[in-house]
mmCIF file of C-alpha atoms and ligand atoms in Angstrom:
data_model
loop_
_atom_site.group_PDB
_atom_site.id
_atom_site.type_symbol
_atom_site.label_atom_id
_atom_site.label_comp_id
_atom_site.label_asym_id
_atom_site.label_seq_id
_atom_site.Cartn_x
_atom_site.Cartn_y
_atom_site.Cartn_z
ATOM 1 C CA MET A 15 15.897 143.725 140.053
ATOM 2 C CA LYS A 16 16.520 146.946 141.221
ATOM 3 C CA HIS A 17 14.727 149.763 139.534
ATOM 4 C CA PRO A 18 11.896 149.595 138.401
ATOM 5 C CA PRO A 19 9.895 149.257 134.356
ATOM 6 C CA SER A 20 10.615 152.651 132.565
ATOM 7 C CA GLU A 21 9.518 152.253 129.372
ATOM 8 C CA ASN A 22 6.975 150.478 126.803
ATOM 9 C CA THR A 23 8.812 148.040 124.841
ATOM 10 C CA ILE A 24 7.020 147.712 122.052
ATOM 11 C CA ARG A 25 6.213 144.071 120.086
ATOM 12 C CA LEU A 26 7.966 143.880 116.558
ATOM 13 C CA SER A 27 7.057 141.707 113.815
ATOM 14 C CA ALA A 28 9.739 139.902 111.588
ATOM 15 C CA THR A 29 9.096 141.670 108.829
ATOM 16 C CA ASP A 30 10.853 144.338 106.706
ATOM 17 C CA ARG A 31 8.758 146.755 108.771
ATOM 18 C CA GLY A 32 9.410 145.784 111.655
ATOM 19 C CA LEU A 33 13.195 144.731 111.303
ATOM 20 C CA ARG A 34 13.794 148.702 109.638
ATOM 21 C CA ALA A 35 12.237 149.494 113.245
ATOM 22 C CA ALA A 36 13.804 147.428 115.074
ATOM 23 C CA ALA A 37 16.936 148.588 113.142
ATOM 24 C CA ALA A 38 16.024 152.143 113.844
ATOM 25 C CA MET A 39 16.061 151.732 117.342
ATOM 26 C CA LEU A 40 19.324 150.109 117.414
ATOM 27 C CA ARG A 41 20.778 153.346 115.654
ATOM 28 C CA ASP A 42 19.272 154.958 118.190
ATOM 29 C CA GLY A 43 21.567 152.987 121.008
ATOM 30 C CA ARG A 44 18.616 151.034 122.806
ATOM 31 C CA LEU A 45 17.871 147.826 123.049
ATOM 32 C CA VAL A 46 16.162 145.800 121.004
ATOM 33 C CA ALA A 47 15.852 141.442 121.987
ATOM 34 C CA PHE A 48 16.365 139.216 118.910
ATOM 35 C CA PRO A 49 15.216 135.785 118.361
ATOM 36 C CA THR A 50 18.723 133.241 117.327
ATOM 37 C CA GLU A 51 19.241 129.909 116.268
ATOM 38 C CA THR A 52 19.496 129.633 119.736
ATOM 39 C CA VAL A 53 18.292 132.063 122.158
ATOM 40 C CA TYR A 54 17.123 135.159 122.329
ATOM 41 C CA GLY A 55 19.630 137.613 122.141
ATOM 42 C CA LEU A 56 19.667 141.151 123.749
ATOM 43 C CA GLY A 57 21.373 143.278 121.166
ATOM 44 C CA ALA A 58 23.115 146.340 121.668
ATOM 45 C CA ASP A 59 24.982 148.495 118.939
ATOM 46 C CA ALA A 60 28.644 146.979 119.755
ATOM 47 C CA THR A 61 30.638 149.783 118.568
ATOM 48 C CA ASP A 62 28.497 152.466 121.161
ATOM 49 C CA ASP A 63 29.582 151.829 124.713
ATOM 50 C CA ARG A 64 26.874 153.398 126.740
ATOM 51 C CA ALA A 65 24.414 151.125 124.720
ATOM 52 C CA VAL A 66 25.828 148.208 125.528
ATOM 53 C CA ALA A 67 26.040 150.271 129.343
ATOM 54 C CA GLY A 68 22.654 149.428 128.737
ATOM 55 C CA ILE A 69 22.568 145.770 127.990
ATOM 56 C CA PHE A 70 23.738 145.399 131.727
ATOM 57 C CA ASP A 71 21.490 147.919 133.088
ATOM 58 C CA ALA A 72 18.236 146.415 131.998
ATOM 59 C CA LYS A 73 19.682 143.133 132.576
ATOM 60 C CA GLY A 74 20.705 143.978 136.430
ATOM 61 C CA ARG A 75 24.439 141.521 136.157
ATOM 62 C CA PRO A 76 26.091 142.304 139.166
ATOM 63 C CA ARG A 77 29.333 142.337 136.892
ATOM 64 C CA PHE A 78 30.689 143.307 133.410
ATOM 65 C CA ASN A 79 31.259 139.709 131.324
ATOM 66 C CA PRO A 80 32.307 140.176 127.736
ATOM 67 C CA LEU A 81 29.603 139.605 125.540
ATOM 68 C CA ILE A 82 29.193 138.178 122.311
ATOM 69 C CA VAL A 83 29.664 140.107 119.606
ATOM 70 C CA HIS A 84 27.050 139.417 116.300
ATOM 71 C CA VAL A 85 28.095 139.777 112.825
ATOM 72 C CA PRO A 86 26.003 138.793 109.132
ATOM 73 C CA ASP A 87 29.145 137.034 108.618
ATOM 74 C CA ARG A 88 32.529 135.556 108.199
ATOM 75 C CA ALA A 89 34.027 139.261 106.087
ATOM 76 C CA ALA A 90 32.018 140.969 108.775
ATOM 77 C CA ALA A 91 33.741 139.207 111.375
ATOM 78 C CA GLU A 92 37.480 139.526 109.814
ATOM 79 C CA ALA A 93 36.983 143.532 110.421
ATOM 80 C CA LEU A 94 36.610 142.498 114.022
ATOM 81 C CA ALA A 95 38.879 139.901 114.808
ATOM 82 C CA GLU A 96 41.935 138.190 113.421
ATOM 83 C CA PHE A 97 41.601 134.223 112.276
ATOM 84 C CA ASP A 98 44.371 131.356 112.709
ATOM 85 C CA HIS A 99 44.097 128.120 110.597
ATOM 86 C CA ASP A 100 41.884 126.640 113.423
ATOM 87 C CA ALA A 101 39.629 129.527 113.573
ATOM 88 C CA GLU A 102 39.468 129.595 109.672
ATOM 89 C CA ILE A 103 38.778 125.406 109.406
ATOM 90 C CA LEU A 104 36.036 126.093 112.518
ATOM 91 C CA ALA A 105 34.213 129.230 110.335
ATOM 92 C CA ASP A 106 34.431 127.051 107.296
ATOM 93 C CA ALA A 107 32.860 124.349 108.672
ATOM 94 C CA PHE A 108 29.951 125.753 111.283
ATOM 95 C CA TRP A 109 29.193 129.346 109.907
ATOM 96 C CA PRO A 110 26.386 130.344 110.189
ATOM 97 C CA GLY A 111 25.523 128.080 113.242
ATOM 98 C CA PRO A 112 24.999 128.427 117.037
ATOM 99 C CA LEU A 113 29.278 128.854 117.471
ATOM 100 C CA THR A 114 31.025 131.748 118.863
ATOM 101 C CA LEU A 115 34.782 132.123 118.651
ATOM 102 C CA VAL A 116 36.990 133.527 120.950
ATOM 103 C CA LEU A 117 39.568 135.379 119.071
ATOM 104 C CA PRO A 118 42.709 138.225 119.708
ATOM 105 C CA ARG A 119 40.969 141.577 118.876
ATOM 106 C CA ARG A 120 42.340 143.417 116.003
ATOM 107 C CA PRO A 121 43.408 146.329 117.731
ATOM 108 C CA GLY A 122 41.797 150.050 115.987
ATOM 109 C CA GLY A 123 38.974 148.059 116.091
ATOM 110 C CA PRO A 124 35.963 149.768 116.100
ATOM 111 C CA LEU A 125 34.443 147.999 118.898
ATOM 112 C CA ALA A 126 33.126 150.019 122.268
ATOM 113 C CA ASP A 127 35.436 148.740 125.235
ATOM 114 C CA LEU A 128 33.030 147.263 127.798
ATOM 115 C CA VAL A 129 31.775 144.578 124.761
ATOM 116 C CA THR A 130 35.174 142.908 125.087
ATOM 117 C CA ALA A 131 36.024 144.305 129.129
ATOM 118 C CA GLY A 132 38.546 145.666 128.342
ATOM 119 C CA LEU A 133 40.008 142.193 127.028
ATOM 120 C CA PRO A 134 42.346 141.585 124.119
ATOM 121 C CA SER A 135 39.580 139.456 122.765
ATOM 122 C CA VAL A 136 36.381 139.055 121.387
ATOM 123 C CA ALA A 137 34.064 135.939 121.049
ATOM 124 C CA ILE A 138 31.871 136.053 117.701
ATOM 125 C CA ARG A 139 29.863 134.433 116.256
ATOM 126 C CA VAL A 140 27.437 134.340 112.497
ATOM 127 C CA PRO A 141 23.235 133.297 113.758
ATOM 128 C CA ALA A 142 21.398 131.060 111.231
ATOM 129 C CA HIS A 143 18.651 132.489 112.267
ATOM 130 C CA LYS A 144 16.771 134.158 109.347
ATOM 131 C CA THR A 145 15.014 137.039 111.187
ATOM 132 C CA ALA A 146 19.304 137.420 113.133
ATOM 133 C CA GLN A 147 20.352 137.760 110.059
ATOM 134 C CA ALA A 148 17.923 140.291 107.989
ATOM 135 C CA LEU A 149 18.281 142.791 111.412
ATOM 136 C CA LEU A 150 22.185 142.397 111.350
ATOM 137 C CA ARG A 151 21.881 143.912 107.694
ATOM 138 C CA SER A 152 19.406 145.788 108.341
ATOM 139 C CA PHE A 153 21.591 147.604 111.190
ATOM 140 C CA GLY A 154 24.391 146.887 109.059
ATOM 141 C CA GLY A 155 27.139 146.519 112.043
ATOM 142 C CA PRO A 156 27.699 144.039 114.826
ATOM 143 C CA LEU A 157 25.262 143.845 117.968
ATOM 144 C CA ALA A 158 26.747 142.667 121.504
ATOM 145 C CA ALA A 159 24.080 140.224 122.116
ATOM 146 C CA PRO A 160 23.880 137.681 125.623
ATOM 147 C CA SER A 161 20.282 135.842 126.294
ATOM 148 C CA ALA A 162 18.103 138.473 126.804
ATOM 149 C CA ASN A 163 16.498 137.948 130.092
ATOM 150 C CA ALA A 164 17.549 139.494 133.815
ATOM 151 C CA SER A 165 20.249 138.354 135.511
ATOM 152 C CA GLY A 166 20.072 134.848 136.995
ATOM 153 C CA LYS A 167 16.749 133.685 135.372
ATOM 154 C CA ILE A 168 17.105 130.970 132.176
ATOM 155 C CA SER A 169 17.060 132.090 128.409
ATOM 156 C CA PRO A 170 14.642 132.996 126.951
ATOM 157 C CA THR A 171 13.436 130.504 123.783
ATOM 158 C CA THR A 172 10.092 132.805 123.053
ATOM 159 C CA ALA A 173 9.576 136.753 122.336
ATOM 160 C CA ASP A 174 6.848 136.020 125.887
ATOM 161 C CA HIS A 175 10.158 135.044 127.488
ATOM 162 C CA VAL A 176 12.270 138.084 127.228
ATOM 163 C CA LEU A 177 9.008 140.140 127.797
ATOM 164 C CA GLU A 178 8.278 138.192 131.077
ATOM 165 C CA THR A 179 12.154 139.558 132.594
ATOM 166 C CA LEU A 180 12.723 142.182 130.113
ATOM 167 C CA GLY A 181 9.158 144.333 129.755
ATOM 168 C CA GLY A 182 9.844 148.302 129.983
ATOM 169 C CA ARG A 183 13.447 147.617 130.328
ATOM 170 C CA VAL A 184 14.161 147.263 126.207
ATOM 171 C CA ALA A 185 13.098 149.353 123.652
ATOM 172 C CA GLY A 186 11.764 146.241 121.735
ATOM 173 C CA VAL A 187 11.117 142.634 120.709
ATOM 174 C CA VAL A 188 11.214 141.875 117.653
ATOM 175 C CA ASP A 189 9.285 138.429 117.733
ATOM 176 C CA ASP A 190 9.550 135.286 115.369
ATOM 177 C CA GLY A 191 8.014 132.158 117.560
ATOM 178 C CA GLN A 192 10.517 129.708 119.533
ATOM 179 C CA THR A 193 14.322 129.247 118.347
ATOM 180 C CA GLY A 194 15.010 126.128 117.273
ATOM 181 C CA VAL A 195 17.918 125.124 119.306
ATOM 182 C CA GLY A 196 17.005 126.272 123.291
ATOM 183 C CA LEU A 197 20.881 125.939 124.242
ATOM 184 C CA GLU A 198 23.125 128.637 123.682
ATOM 185 C CA SER A 199 25.755 128.434 120.924
ATOM 186 C CA THR A 200 28.763 126.778 121.801
ATOM 187 C CA ILE A 201 32.314 128.109 122.923
ATOM 188 C CA VAL A 202 35.730 127.903 121.716
ATOM 189 C CA GLY A 203 38.747 129.891 122.322
ATOM 190 C CA LEU A 204 41.697 130.075 120.021
ATOM 191 C CA THR A 205 43.557 133.043 121.525
ATOM 192 C CA ASP A 206 46.719 130.654 122.762
ATOM 193 C CA GLY A 207 47.171 128.349 119.817
ATOM 194 C CA VAL A 208 44.786 125.052 121.723
ATOM 195 C CA PRO A 209 41.984 125.066 120.590
ATOM 196 C CA ARG A 210 39.644 125.427 124.036
ATOM 197 C CA LEU A 211 35.182 125.193 124.773
ATOM 198 C CA LEU A 212 34.926 127.578 127.190
ATOM 199 C CA ARG A 213 31.173 126.718 127.466
ATOM 200 C CA PRO A 214 29.778 123.461 126.250
ATOM 201 C CA GLY A 215 25.751 124.654 123.682
ATOM 202 C CA GLY A 216 24.480 123.999 121.166
ATOM 203 C CA LEU A 217 26.751 122.416 118.144
ATOM 204 C CA PRO A 218 28.223 118.858 120.112
ATOM 205 C CA ALA A 219 32.105 119.337 121.069
ATOM 206 C CA GLU A 220 32.518 116.309 119.200
ATOM 207 C CA ALA A 221 32.184 118.291 115.849
ATOM 208 C CA ILE A 222 34.381 120.419 116.738
ATOM 209 C CA GLU A 223 37.126 118.137 117.087
ATOM 210 C CA THR A 224 36.345 116.107 113.940
ATOM 211 C CA ALA A 225 36.413 119.434 111.714
ATOM 212 C CA LEU A 226 39.848 119.441 113.723
ATOM 213 C CA ARG A 227 41.461 116.599 113.857
ATOM 214 C CA ARG A 228 42.868 117.378 117.491
ATOM 215 C CA PRO A 229 40.920 117.042 121.174
ATOM 216 C CA VAL A 230 40.236 120.667 122.447
ATOM 217 C CA SER A 231 41.672 121.064 125.699
ATOM 218 C CA GLY A 232 39.222 122.890 128.840
ATOM 219 C CA PRO A 233 40.225 126.240 129.683
ATOM 220 C CA ALA A 234 43.051 127.829 130.359
ATOM 221 C CA GLU A 235 43.382 128.814 134.413
ATOM 222 C CA ALA A 236 43.820 132.881 132.391
ATOM 223 C CA GLU A 237 40.805 132.062 130.745
ATOM 224 C CA GLY A 238 37.911 130.324 132.399
ATOM 225 C CA ILE A 239 34.208 131.669 132.227
ATOM 226 C CA THR A 240 34.045 131.016 135.777
ATOM 227 C CA ALA A 241 37.016 133.151 136.574
ATOM 228 C CA PRO A 242 35.961 136.561 135.041
ATOM 229 C CA GLY A 243 37.849 138.900 137.089
ATOM 230 C CA GLN A 244 41.065 137.176 136.517
ATOM 231 C CA MET A 245 40.635 136.281 132.336
ATOM 232 C CA SER A 246 43.857 138.960 132.040
ATOM 233 C CA SER A 247 46.129 141.111 133.419
ATOM 234 C CA HIS A 248 44.817 143.528 130.793
ATOM 235 C CA TYR A 249 42.120 144.602 133.586
ATOM 236 C CA ALA A 250 44.733 146.111 135.699
ATOM 237 C CA PRO A 251 46.002 149.638 134.835
ATOM 238 C CA GLY A 252 49.530 150.063 135.911
ATOM 239 C CA VAL A 253 48.853 152.776 138.428
ATOM 240 C CA GLN A 254 47.829 151.784 142.059
ATOM 241 C CA LEU A 255 43.633 152.593 141.984
ATOM 242 C CA LEU A 256 42.528 153.872 145.814
ATOM 243 C CA LEU A 257 39.228 152.588 145.867
ATOM 244 C CA ASN A 258 36.098 154.866 147.876
ATOM 245 C CA THR A 259 38.743 158.034 148.618
ATOM 246 C CA ASP A 260 36.710 160.517 150.383
ATOM 247 C CA VAL A 261 40.030 162.739 151.364
ATOM 248 C CA ALA A 262 40.277 166.477 149.777
ATOM 249 C CA ASP A 263 43.700 165.439 148.129
ATOM 250 C CA ALA A 264 44.279 168.468 145.707
ATOM 251 C CA GLY A 265 47.445 167.335 143.943
ATOM 252 C CA ALA A 266 46.350 163.527 143.246
ATOM 253 C CA LEU A 267 45.146 162.122 139.852
ATOM 254 C CA TRP A 268 41.109 161.937 140.407
ATOM 255 C CA LEU A 269 38.357 158.385 138.982
ATOM 256 C CA ALA A 270 35.870 160.857 140.348
ATOM 257 C CA PHE A 271 31.460 159.982 140.335
ATOM 258 C CA GLY A 272 30.177 163.396 140.085
ATOM 259 C CA PRO A 273 31.270 166.965 139.122
ATOM 260 C CA LEU A 274 35.801 167.525 139.541
ATOM 261 C CA GLU A 275 35.421 170.307 140.646
ATOM 262 C CA GLY A 276 38.154 171.273 139.827
ATOM 263 C CA ARG A 277 40.319 168.157 140.665
ATOM 264 C CA ARG A 278 42.767 166.596 138.455
ATOM 265 C CA GLY A 279 41.728 163.335 136.494
ATOM 266 C CA LEU A 280 38.450 162.424 134.735
ATOM 267 C CA SER A 281 34.822 162.103 135.730
ATOM 268 C CA LEU A 282 33.264 158.867 134.992
ATOM 269 C CA SER A 283 29.919 160.711 134.617
ATOM 270 C CA GLU A 284 29.588 164.627 135.922
ATOM 271 C CA SER A 285 26.339 164.109 136.287
ATOM 272 C CA GLY A 286 26.374 161.215 138.587
ATOM 273 C CA ASP A 287 24.881 158.424 136.277
ATOM 274 C CA LEU A 288 25.570 154.793 136.519
ATOM 275 C CA VAL A 289 25.116 154.041 132.681
ATOM 276 C CA GLU A 290 27.021 156.366 131.668
ATOM 277 C CA ALA A 291 29.894 155.790 134.592
ATOM 278 C CA ALA A 292 30.112 152.249 132.859
ATOM 279 C CA ALA A 293 30.254 153.557 129.073
ATOM 280 C CA ASN A 294 32.699 155.285 130.332
ATOM 281 C CA LEU A 295 34.957 153.002 133.022
ATOM 282 C CA PHE A 296 37.729 150.785 130.840
ATOM 283 C CA ALA A 297 38.406 154.018 128.550
ATOM 284 C CA HIS A 298 38.678 155.823 131.186
ATOM 285 C CA LEU A 299 41.112 153.917 133.412
ATOM 286 C CA HIS A 300 43.470 153.607 130.364
ATOM 287 C CA SER A 301 43.576 157.461 129.687
ATOM 288 C CA LEU A 302 44.524 157.247 133.585
ATOM 289 C CA ASP A 303 47.158 154.792 133.237
ATOM 290 C CA ALA A 304 48.105 157.384 130.168
ATOM 291 C CA MET A 305 47.941 160.620 132.240
ATOM 292 C CA ALA A 306 49.881 159.364 135.780
ATOM 293 C CA ARG A 307 52.488 158.185 133.341
ATOM 294 C CA GLU A 308 52.976 161.451 132.026
ATOM 295 C CA ALA A 309 52.460 163.513 135.639
ATOM 296 C CA GLY A 310 55.426 160.418 136.995
ATOM 297 C CA MET A 311 52.194 159.473 139.816
ATOM 298 C CA ASP A 312 51.567 156.159 140.537
ATOM 299 C CA ARG A 313 48.283 156.621 142.245
ATOM 300 C CA VAL A 314 44.423 157.356 140.839
ATOM 301 C CA LEU A 315 41.792 158.067 144.125
ATOM 302 C CA VAL A 316 38.727 156.865 142.488
ATOM 303 C CA ASP A 317 34.941 158.627 144.106
ATOM 304 C CA PRO A 318 32.980 155.790 145.769
ATOM 305 C CA ILE A 319 30.890 155.091 143.691
ATOM 306 C CA PRO A 320 26.871 153.562 144.974
ATOM 307 C CA ASP A 321 26.541 150.290 144.857
ATOM 308 C CA THR A 322 23.583 150.095 143.475
ATOM 309 C CA GLY A 323 22.123 148.917 139.739
ATOM 310 C CA LEU A 324 25.193 149.010 137.556
ATOM 311 C CA GLY A 325 27.709 150.063 140.537
ATOM 312 C CA ARG A 326 27.860 147.109 141.969
ATOM 313 C CA ALA A 327 29.776 146.168 138.727
ATOM 314 C CA ILE A 328 31.722 149.115 138.574
ATOM 315 C CA ASN A 329 32.763 148.708 142.165
ATOM 316 C CA ASP A 330 33.385 144.917 140.997
ATOM 317 C CA ARG A 331 35.291 146.010 138.378
ATOM 318 C CA LEU A 332 37.215 148.602 139.929
ATOM 319 C CA ARG A 333 38.080 146.313 142.526
ATOM 320 C CA ARG A 334 39.462 143.655 140.493
ATOM 321 C CA ALA A 335 41.825 146.217 139.126
ATOM 322 C CA ALA A 336 42.654 147.595 142.713
ATOM 323 C CA ALA A 337 43.341 143.888 144.066
ATOM 324 C CA PRO A 338 47.822 143.543 144.536
ATOM 325 C CA ARG A 339 49.178 141.852 141.256
ATOM 326 C CA PRO A 340 51.748 139.116 141.594
ATOM 327 C CA GLY A 341 54.464 141.021 140.786
ATOM 328 C CA ASP A 342 53.817 144.195 143.476
ATOM 329 C CA ALA A 343 55.890 145.021 146.532
ATOM 330 C CA GLU A 344 55.538 142.134 148.824
HETATM 331 O O1 LIG B 418 23.622 131.712 122.386
HETATM 332 C C1 LIG B 418 24.304 132.175 122.270
HETATM 333 O O2 LIG B 418 25.737 132.274 121.841
HETATM 334 C C2 LIG B 418 23.512 133.670 122.634
HETATM 335 C C3 LIG B 418 22.786 134.060 121.672
HETATM 336 C C4 LIG B 418 22.124 135.671 121.789
HETATM 337 O O3 LIG B 418 24.088 134.661 120.583
HETATM 338 N N1 LIG B 418 24.397 134.807 122.901
HETATM 339 C C5 LIG B 418 25.366 134.764 124.635
HETATM 340 O O4 LIG B 418 25.892 135.613 124.877
HETATM 341 O O5 LIG B 418 24.914 133.326 125.155
HETATM 342 P P1 LIG B 418 26.762 136.103 125.905
HETATM 343 O O6 LIG B 418 27.272 137.280 126.130
HETATM 344 O O7 LIG B 418 25.953 135.971 127.347
HETATM 345 O O8 LIG B 418 27.762 135.200 126.315
HETATM 346 C C6 LIG B 418 28.456 135.506 126.623
HETATM 347 C C7 LIG B 418 29.903 134.593 127.478
HETATM 348 C C8 LIG B 418 30.111 135.551 128.499
HETATM 349 O O9 LIG B 418 30.073 134.920 129.569
HETATM 350 C C9 LIG B 418 31.930 134.704 128.814
HETATM 351 O O10 LIG B 418 32.123 132.953 128.866
HETATM 352 C C10 LIG B 418 32.223 134.512 127.420
HETATM 353 O O11 LIG B 418 31.163 134.854 126.034
HETATM 354 N N2 LIG B 418 32.742 135.477 126.731
HETATM 355 C C11 LIG B 418 32.920 136.892 125.943
HETATM 356 N N3 LIG B 418 33.822 137.150 125.300
HETATM 357 C C12 LIG B 418 34.818 136.557 126.114
HETATM 358 C C13 LIG B 418 36.159 136.380 126.082
HETATM 359 N N4 LIG B 418 36.810 137.898 125.467
HETATM 360 N N5 LIG B 418 37.015 135.507 126.493
HETATM 361 C C14 LIG B 418 36.338 134.136 127.444
HETATM 362 N N6 LIG B 418 35.343 134.373 127.150
HETATM 363 C C15 LIG B 418 34.185 135.415 126.447
HETATM 364 MG MG1 LIG B 419 22.530 134.059 129.396
#
């Protein structure tokens, strides 16, 4: 980890009182780790871009992978995503439980752009663990939660494991002993009419095939979790991004880092804060696209962004968005 621990992580009990305190921290946009039946998750308010940026910061992730959104039941899931017949069958058969469904994201829903890394789909799971359920109900909204370990470390199955790599980086951890499954949830993609196994996990693929009465395929080229940068052209803005620009070009449109100082465009963070910049990234790319279209401009100049901490993930995403795409002039 690049940055030093900066807060006192509070160990909370899995009692009404502990969960109320955890829910209050989450409502404040802070991070709380909690047990699920698979592994401990690092939870944040899934509707708050800034809170979600905090997850990537705390984990020290070099990339913005899309995160799993946890909800207490099917009705809450249906507010966020569109269910086809296969999705209904799998939700009926295996929720609550160690199954995550990747479904088309409901347009205009409340989720933060950073949760889905700008994708038009969303990964949703209804955990069975009674403490996860109680926390979701006490918080009263969707929680983004990857496994609660620093990037590159193994997934935690106890609160002590969480504290080993994230102690000092999160507000709280709800301690409810050891998780049962110990493996992450199985992820099934249902976005193109073909059920796809995106990640093997706690629920055997055979159980899914039995419920669907047909085999599940591997990930599509474009959806593979091994190639998140190629997951969708939706990452790519319509304008050309010119990165690490330090020329003075008053007429241009800018994606700034730090003050705009009279330039046209938007700043990821006026004060140069990388967490704020990450929270604004996807929304600003969308807005600049629209601004450029309206102004009849075809490129956006981007300030240099420090390649440390969350800056690495921001630069990774910007590089992907700036790369020439198939169909561009040859
Ligand atoms: O067991 C689990 O699933 C744990 C516990 C805490 O619930 N959570 C977990 O979350 O493993 P996370 O965020 O680490 O899983 C993220 C994975 C990504 O690596 C990606 O492969 C897949 O979920 N994913 C998420 N959204 C996706 C999307 N829209 N399309 C394709 N894959 C997606
Ligand atoms: Mg993990």
